[in-house]
Amino acid sequence: MKDVETRPKRYSRVIILTILLTSLPLIIGFSLLVLSSFSTDMVTNLNPSSFHPTIENWINVFHGKLATTGGIRANILQITLNTLIVALGVAGVVTAISALAGYSLSRINFRGRKHMMILLLVLHAFPGVALIVGVYLLYRLTFPQTSDFVRLYSFTYVIFARAALEIPMSVWLMKGFFDTIPWEFEWSGIIDGASRIKVWRKIMLPLIKPGILSVALFAFLAGWQDIIYVRTFLIDQTLATFIEANIEAEYSHMPLIAAAGTLYLLPTIIFFITAQQLLLQGYSGGIKG
């Protein structure tokens, strides 16, 4: 009996050790990035003597300075706001569409339902890079002729283009959450005279709040981290394109770019630390077919 009890503990220790060892390069890389953002020089190894603490990099970043001379500047607050607009826009579009589509696929037995579900999986399998030529052609065909709407159009196009990549998997996740809700809840609302859309809004959505939050979180991170679509279609800079543009520039002070990189990572780190249970529930609850 003791042997049976100690074996799972031994296996769990081996699994944890394996995960730590495989994650070690990432942990070291991110640690060096954060340390460099608080150092006068880039920290390229874990030698304590190479770390010279300072908060000047963060002060300069929020002042928009890209060089130690202060001659070259960028509006980092506006760039951060641009990134936030794209991320929130993608999250809003993906959550709204997947909540409606997931409910329809879960609760309504319409013609072509099975084929649509297979098509969603096929669409999810396509990489965004492979679709960018067609997406760019549509961008050029619909580009506004007047310059007044160009900036607004570029934001709108990026949000919908990036959301389109996230919607297939999000619909599947949301369908899985709706599948976990017993039919009795829905029938009680319909018997009381409520329409299907009212039942969806008043009864079903409150019951799948973890699913809504997890889908919104995944979509937000997808919009926050995107670089290919943002660089191709967006006129303004986001944090991703800002870091890429300055990482090899001669005038850039690399600890400043490290501070910008750490700022770029913060939402991802905060979300994954604070929403671990939600993410696990999202994966487990949203995979029912």
CSV table of N, CA, C and O in Angstrom, one decimal, residues 88-173:
chain,number,residue,atom,x,y,z
A,88,LEU,N,-8.2,45.1,-27.1
A,88,LEU,CA,-9.6,45.1,-26.7
A,88,LEU,C,-10.6,44.9,-27.8
A,88,LEU,O,-11.6,44.3,-27.7
A,89,GLY,N,-10.2,45.5,-29.0
A,89,GLY,CA,-11.1,45.3,-30.1
A,89,GLY,C,-11.2,43.9,-30.6
A,89,GLY,O,-12.3,43.3,-30.8
A,90,VAL,N,-10.1,43.2,-30.6
A,90,VAL,CA,-10.0,41.7,-31.0
A,90,VAL,C,-10.8,40.9,-30.0
A,90,VAL,O,-11.6,40.1,-30.3
A,91,ALA,N,-10.6,41.2,-28.7
A,91,ALA,CA,-11.3,40.5,-27.6
A,91,ALA,C,-12.8,40.7,-27.7
A,91,ALA,O,-13.6,39.8,-27.6
A,92,GLY,N,-13.3,41.9,-28.0
A,92,GLY,CA,-14.7,42.2,-28.1
A,92,GLY,C,-15.4,41.5,-29.3
A,92,GLY,O,-16.4,40.9,-29.2
A,93,VAL,N,-14.7,41.6,-30.5
A,93,VAL,CA,-15.3,41.0,-31.7
A,93,VAL,C,-15.3,39.4,-31.5
A,93,VAL,O,-16.3,38.8,-31.8
A,94,VAL,N,-14.2,38.8,-31.0
A,94,VAL,CA,-14.2,37.4,-30.9
A,94,VAL,C,-15.2,36.9,-29.9
A,94,VAL,O,-15.9,35.9,-30.1
A,95,THR,N,-15.3,37.6,-28.8
A,95,THR,CA,-16.2,37.1,-27.7
A,95,THR,C,-17.7,37.2,-28.2
A,95,THR,O,-18.4,36.3,-27.9
A,96,ALA,N,-18.0,38.3,-28.8
A,96,ALA,CA,-19.4,38.5,-29.3
A,96,ALA,C,-19.8,37.4,-30.3
A,96,ALA,O,-20.8,36.8,-30.2
A,97,ILE,N,-18.9,37.2,-31.3
A,97,ILE,CA,-19.3,36.3,-32.4
A,97,ILE,C,-19.2,34.9,-31.9
A,97,ILE,O,-20.1,34.1,-32.2
A,98,SER,N,-18.2,34.5,-31.1
A,98,SER,CA,-18.1,33.1,-30.7
A,98,SER,C,-19.2,32.8,-29.7
A,98,SER,O,-19.7,31.6,-29.6
A,99,ALA,N,-19.7,33.7,-28.9
A,99,ALA,CA,-20.8,33.4,-28.0
A,99,ALA,C,-22.1,33.1,-28.7
A,99,ALA,O,-22.9,32.2,-28.4
A,100,LEU,N,-22.4,33.9,-29.8
A,100,LEU,CA,-23.5,33.6,-30.6
A,100,LEU,C,-23.4,32.3,-31.4
A,100,LEU,O,-24.3,31.5,-31.5
A,101,ALA,N,-22.2,32.2,-32.1
A,101,ALA,CA,-22.0,31.0,-32.9
A,101,ALA,C,-22.0,29.7,-32.1
A,101,ALA,O,-22.5,28.6,-32.4
A,102,GLY,N,-21.3,29.8,-30.9
A,102,GLY,CA,-21.2,28.6,-30.0
A,102,GLY,C,-22.5,28.2,-29.5
A,102,GLY,O,-22.8,27.0,-29.4
A,103,TYR,N,-23.4,29.1,-29.2
A,103,TYR,CA,-24.8,28.8,-28.8
A,103,TYR,C,-25.6,28.1,-29.9
A,103,TYR,O,-26.2,27.1,-29.7
A,104,SER,N,-25.4,28.6,-31.1
A,104,SER,CA,-26.2,28.1,-32.2
A,104,SER,C,-25.7,26.6,-32.5
A,104,SER,O,-26.5,25.8,-32.8
A,105,LEU,N,-24.4,26.4,-32.5
A,105,LEU,CA,-23.9,25.1,-32.8
A,105,LEU,C,-24.2,24.1,-31.7
A,105,LEU,O,-24.3,22.9,-31.9
A,106,SER,N,-24.3,24.6,-30.5
A,106,SER,CA,-24.6,23.7,-29.3
A,106,SER,C,-26.1,23.4,-29.2
A,106,SER,O,-26.5,22.2,-28.9
A,107,ARG,N,-27.0,24.3,-29.5
A,107,ARG,CA,-28.4,24.2,-29.2
A,107,ARG,C,-29.3,24.0,-30.4
A,107,ARG,O,-30.4,23.6,-30.2
A,108,ILE,N,-28.9,24.4,-31.6
A,108,ILE,CA,-29.8,24.4,-32.7
A,108,ILE,C,-29.3,23.4,-33.7
A,108,ILE,O,-28.1,23.5,-34.2
A,109,ASN,N,-30.2,22.5,-34.1
A,109,ASN,CA,-29.8,21.4,-35.0
A,109,ASN,C,-30.2,21.8,-36.4
A,109,ASN,O,-31.2,21.3,-36.9
A,110,PHE,N,-29.5,22.6,-37.0
A,110,PHE,CA,-29.8,23.1,-38.4
A,110,PHE,C,-29.0,22.4,-39.5
A,110,PHE,O,-28.1,21.6,-39.2
A,111,ARG,N,-29.5,22.5,-40.7
A,111,ARG,CA,-28.8,21.8,-41.8
A,111,ARG,C,-27.4,22.3,-42.0
A,111,ARG,O,-27.2,23.5,-42.1
A,112,GLY,N,-26.5,21.4,-42.2
A,112,GLY,CA,-25.1,21.8,-42.4
A,112,GLY,C,-24.3,22.1,-41.2
A,112,GLY,O,-23.2,22.5,-41.2
A,113,ARG,N,-24.9,21.8,-40.0
A,113,ARG,CA,-24.2,22.1,-38.7
A,113,ARG,C,-22.9,21.3,-38.6
A,113,ARG,O,-21.9,21.9,-38.2
A,114,LYS,N,-22.9,20.0,-38.9
A,114,LYS,CA,-21.8,19.2,-38.8
A,114,LYS,C,-20.6,19.6,-39.7
A,114,LYS,O,-19.5,19.7,-39.3
A,115,HIS,N,-21.0,20.0,-40.9
A,115,HIS,CA,-20.0,20.5,-41.9
A,115,HIS,C,-19.4,21.8,-41.5
A,115,HIS,O,-18.2,22.1,-41.7
A,116,MET,N,-20.3,22.7,-40.9
A,116,MET,CA,-19.7,23.9,-40.4
A,116,MET,C,-18.7,23.7,-39.2
A,116,MET,O,-17.7,24.4,-39.2
A,117,MET,N,-19.0,22.8,-38.4
A,117,MET,CA,-18.1,22.5,-37.3
A,117,MET,C,-16.7,22.0,-37.8
A,117,MET,O,-15.6,22.3,-37.3
A,118,ILE,N,-16.8,21.1,-38.8
A,118,ILE,CA,-15.6,20.6,-39.5
A,118,ILE,C,-14.8,21.8,-40.2
A,118,ILE,O,-13.6,21.9,-40.1
A,119,LEU,N,-15.6,22.6,-40.8
A,119,LEU,CA,-15.0,23.8,-41.5
A,119,LEU,C,-14.3,24.7,-40.5
A,119,LEU,O,-13.2,25.2,-40.8
A,120,LEU,N,-14.8,24.9,-39.3
A,120,LEU,CA,-14.2,25.7,-38.3
A,120,LEU,C,-12.8,25.1,-37.9
A,120,LEU,O,-11.8,25.9,-37.7
A,121,LEU,N,-12.8,23.8,-37.8
A,121,LEU,CA,-11.5,23.2,-37.4
A,121,LEU,C,-10.5,23.4,-38.6
A,121,LEU,O,-9.3,23.6,-38.3
A,122,VAL,N,-10.9,23.2,-39.8
A,122,VAL,CA,-10.0,23.4,-41.0
A,122,VAL,C,-9.5,24.8,-41.0
A,122,VAL,O,-8.3,25.1,-41.2
A,123,LEU,N,-10.4,25.8,-40.8
A,123,LEU,CA,-10.0,27.2,-40.8
A,123,LEU,C,-9.0,27.5,-39.7
A,123,LEU,O,-8.0,28.3,-39.9
A,124,HIS,N,-9.2,26.9,-38.5
A,124,HIS,CA,-8.2,27.1,-37.4
A,124,HIS,C,-6.9,26.5,-37.7
A,124,HIS,O,-5.8,27.0,-37.2
A,125,ALA,N,-6.8,25.5,-38.6
A,125,ALA,CA,-5.5,24.9,-39.0
A,125,ALA,C,-4.7,25.7,-39.9
A,125,ALA,O,-3.5,25.6,-40.0
A,126,PHE,N,-5.3,26.7,-40.6
A,126,PHE,CA,-4.6,27.6,-41.5
A,126,PHE,C,-3.8,28.6,-40.7
A,126,PHE,O,-4.3,29.3,-39.9
A,127,PRO,N,-2.5,28.7,-41.0
A,127,PRO,CA,-1.7,29.7,-40.3
A,127,PRO,C,-2.0,31.1,-40.8
A,127,PRO,O,-2.3,31.3,-42.0
A,128,GLY,N,-1.9,32.1,-40.0
A,128,GLY,CA,-2.2,33.4,-40.4
A,128,GLY,C,-1.3,34.0,-41.5
A,128,GLY,O,-1.7,34.8,-42.3
A,129,VAL,N,-0.1,33.5,-41.5
A,129,VAL,CA,0.9,34.0,-42.5
A,129,VAL,C,0.5,33.5,-43.9
A,129,VAL,O,0.6,34.2,-44.9
A,130,ALA,N,-0.1,32.3,-44.0
A,130,ALA,CA,-0.5,31.8,-45.3
A,130,ALA,C,-1.7,32.6,-45.8
A,130,ALA,O,-1.9,32.6,-47.1
A,131,LEU,N,-2.5,33.2,-45.0
A,131,LEU,CA,-3.7,33.9,-45.4
A,131,LEU,C,-3.4,35.4,-45.7
A,131,LEU,O,-4.3,36.1,-46.2
A,132,ILE,N,-2.2,35.8,-45.4
A,132,ILE,CA,-2.0,37.3,-45.4
A,132,ILE,C,-2.0,37.9,-46.8
A,132,ILE,O,-2.3,39.1,-46.9
A,133,VAL,N,-1.7,37.1,-47.8
A,133,VAL,CA,-1.7,37.6,-49.2
A,133,VAL,C,-3.2,38.0,-49.6
A,133,VAL,O,-3.4,39.1,-50.1
A,134,GLY,N,-4.1,37.1,-49.3
A,134,GLY,CA,-5.5,37.3,-49.6
A,134,GLY,C,-6.1,38.5,-48.7
A,134,GLY,O,-6.8,39.3,-49.2
A,135,VAL,N,-5.7,38.5,-47.5
A,135,VAL,CA,-6.1,39.5,-46.6
A,135,VAL,C,-5.6,40.9,-47.0
A,135,VAL,O,-6.3,41.9,-47.0
A,136,TYR,N,-4.4,40.9,-47.5
A,136,TYR,CA,-3.8,42.2,-48.0
A,136,TYR,C,-4.5,42.7,-49.3
A,136,TYR,O,-4.7,43.9,-49.4
A,137,LEU,N,-4.8,41.7,-50.1
A,137,LEU,CA,-5.6,42.1,-51.4
A,137,LEU,C,-6.9,42.7,-51.0
A,137,LEU,O,-7.3,43.8,-51.6
A,138,LEU,N,-7.6,42.1,-50.1
A,138,LEU,CA,-8.9,42.7,-49.6
A,138,LEU,C,-8.7,44.1,-49.0
A,138,LEU,O,-9.5,45.0,-49.2
A,139,TYR,N,-7.6,44.2,-48.3
A,139,TYR,CA,-7.2,45.5,-47.6
A,139,TYR,C,-7.1,46.6,-48.7
A,139,TYR,O,-7.6,47.7,-48.5
A,140,ARG,N,-6.4,46.3,-49.8
A,140,ARG,CA,-6.1,47.3,-50.8
A,140,ARG,C,-7.4,47.6,-51.6
A,140,ARG,O,-7.7,48.7,-52.0
A,141,LEU,N,-8.3,46.6,-51.8
A,141,LEU,CA,-9.5,46.8,-52.5
A,141,LEU,C,-10.5,47.7,-51.8
A,141,LEU,O,-11.3,48.4,-52.4
A,142,THR,N,-10.5,47.6,-50.5
A,142,THR,CA,-11.4,48.3,-49.6
A,142,THR,C,-10.8,49.6,-49.0
A,142,THR,O,-11.4,50.2,-48.2
A,143,PHE,N,-9.6,49.9,-49.4
A,143,PHE,CA,-8.9,51.0,-48.8
A,143,PHE,C,-9.6,52.3,-49.1
A,143,PHE,O,-10.0,52.6,-50.2
A,144,PRO,N,-9.9,53.2,-48.1
A,144,PRO,CA,-10.7,54.4,-48.3
A,144,PRO,C,-9.9,55.4,-49.2
A,144,PRO,O,-8.7,55.5,-49.1
A,145,GLN,N,-10.6,56.1,-50.0
A,145,GLN,CA,-10.0,57.1,-50.9
A,145,GLN,C,-9.7,58.4,-50.2
A,145,GLN,O,-8.8,59.1,-50.6
A,146,THR,N,-10.4,58.7,-49.2
A,146,THR,CA,-10.2,60.0,-48.4
A,146,THR,C,-9.3,59.7,-47.2
A,146,THR,O,-9.4,58.7,-46.5
A,147,SER,N,-8.3,60.6,-47.0
A,147,SER,CA,-7.3,60.4,-46.0
A,147,SER,C,-7.9,60.5,-44.6
A,147,SER,O,-7.3,60.1,-43.6
A,148,ASP,N,-9.1,61.1,-44.4
A,148,ASP,CA,-9.7,61.3,-43.1
A,148,ASP,C,-10.0,60.0,-42.4
A,148,ASP,O,-10.0,60.0,-41.2
A,149,PHE,N,-10.3,59.0,-43.1
A,149,PHE,CA,-10.7,57.7,-42.5
A,149,PHE,C,-9.6,56.6,-42.6
A,149,PHE,O,-9.9,55.5,-42.1
A,150,VAL,N,-8.4,57.0,-43.0
A,150,VAL,CA,-7.4,56.0,-43.2
A,150,VAL,C,-6.9,55.4,-41.9
A,150,VAL,O,-6.8,54.2,-41.7
A,151,ARG,N,-6.7,56.2,-40.9
A,151,ARG,CA,-6.3,55.8,-39.6
A,151,ARG,C,-7.3,54.9,-38.9
A,151,ARG,O,-7.0,53.8,-38.4
A,152,LEU,N,-8.6,55.4,-38.9
A,152,LEU,CA,-9.7,54.6,-38.3
A,152,LEU,C,-9.8,53.3,-39.1
A,152,LEU,O,-10.0,52.2,-38.4
A,153,TYR,N,-9.7,53.3,-40.4
A,153,TYR,CA,-9.9,52.1,-41.2
A,153,TYR,C,-8.8,51.1,-40.9
A,153,TYR,O,-9.1,49.9,-40.8
A,154,SER,N,-7.6,51.6,-40.7
A,154,SER,CA,-6.5,50.6,-40.4
A,154,SER,C,-6.7,49.9,-39.1
A,154,SER,O,-6.4,48.7,-39.0
A,155,PHE,N,-7.1,50.6,-38.1
A,155,PHE,CA,-7.4,50.0,-36.8
A,155,PHE,C,-8.5,49.0,-36.9
A,155,PHE,O,-8.4,47.9,-36.4
A,156,THR,N,-9.6,49.4,-37.6
A,156,THR,CA,-10.8,48.5,-37.8
A,156,THR,C,-10.4,47.2,-38.5
A,156,THR,O,-10.8,46.1,-38.2
A,157,TYR,N,-9.6,47.4,-39.6
A,157,TYR,CA,-9.2,46.3,-40.4
A,157,TYR,C,-8.4,45.3,-39.7
A,157,TYR,O,-8.6,44.1,-39.7
A,158,VAL,N,-7.4,45.8,-38.9
A,158,VAL,CA,-6.5,45.0,-38.1
A,158,VAL,C,-7.3,44.2,-37.1
A,158,VAL,O,-7.1,43.0,-36.9
A,159,ILE,N,-8.2,44.8,-36.4
A,159,ILE,CA,-9.0,44.2,-35.4
A,159,ILE,C,-9.8,43.0,-36.0
A,159,ILE,O,-9.8,41.9,-35.5
A,160,PHE,N,-10.5,43.3,-37.1
A,160,PHE,CA,-11.4,42.2,-37.7
A,160,PHE,C,-10.5,41.1,-38.3
A,160,PHE,O,-10.9,39.9,-38.3
A,161,ALA,N,-9.4,41.5,-38.9
A,161,ALA,CA,-8.5,40.5,-39.6
A,161,ALA,C,-7.9,39.6,-38.5
A,161,ALA,O,-7.9,38.4,-38.7
A,162,ARG,N,-7.5,40.2,-37.4
A,162,ARG,CA,-6.9,39.3,-36.4
A,162,ARG,C,-7.9,38.5,-35.6
A,162,ARG,O,-7.7,37.4,-35.2
A,163,ALA,N,-9.1,39.1,-35.5
A,163,ALA,CA,-10.2,38.4,-34.8
A,163,ALA,C,-10.6,37.2,-35.6
A,163,ALA,O,-11.0,36.1,-35.0
A,164,ALA,N,-10.6,37.3,-36.9
A,164,ALA,CA,-11.0,36.2,-37.8
A,164,ALA,C,-10.1,35.0,-37.6
A,164,ALA,O,-10.6,33.8,-37.7
A,165,LEU,N,-8.9,35.1,-37.2
A,165,LEU,CA,-8.0,34.0,-37.0
A,165,LEU,C,-8.3,33.3,-35.6
A,165,LEU,O,-8.1,32.1,-35.5
A,166,GLU,N,-8.9,34.1,-34.7
A,166,GLU,CA,-9.2,33.5,-33.4
A,166,GLU,C,-10.6,32.9,-33.3
A,166,GLU,O,-10.9,32.1,-32.4
A,167,ILE,N,-11.5,33.4,-34.1
A,167,ILE,CA,-12.9,33.0,-34.0
A,167,ILE,C,-13.1,31.5,-34.1
A,167,ILE,O,-13.9,30.9,-33.3
A,168,PRO,N,-12.5,30.7,-35.1
A,168,PRO,CA,-12.8,29.3,-35.2
A,168,PRO,C,-12.6,28.5,-33.9
A,168,PRO,O,-13.5,27.8,-33.5
A,169,MET,N,-11.4,28.7,-33.3
A,169,MET,CA,-11.2,27.9,-32.1
A,169,MET,C,-12.0,28.5,-30.9
A,169,MET,O,-12.5,27.7,-30.0
A,170,SER,N,-12.3,29.8,-30.9
A,170,SER,CA,-13.1,30.3,-29.8
A,170,SER,C,-14.6,29.8,-29.9
A,170,SER,O,-15.2,29.6,-28.9
A,171,VAL,N,-15.1,29.6,-31.1
A,171,VAL,CA,-16.4,29.1,-31.3
A,171,VAL,C,-16.5,27.7,-30.7
A,171,VAL,O,-17.4,27.3,-30.0
A,172,TRP,N,-15.5,26.9,-31.0
A,172,TRP,CA,-15.4,25.5,-30.4
A,172,TRP,C,-15.4,25.5,-28.9
A,172,TRP,O,-16.0,24.7,-28.3
A,173,LEU,N,-14.6,26.4,-28.4
A,173,LEU,CA,-14.5,26.5,-26.9
A,173,LEU,C,-15.8,26.9,-26.3
A,173,LEU,O,-16.3,26.3,-25.3
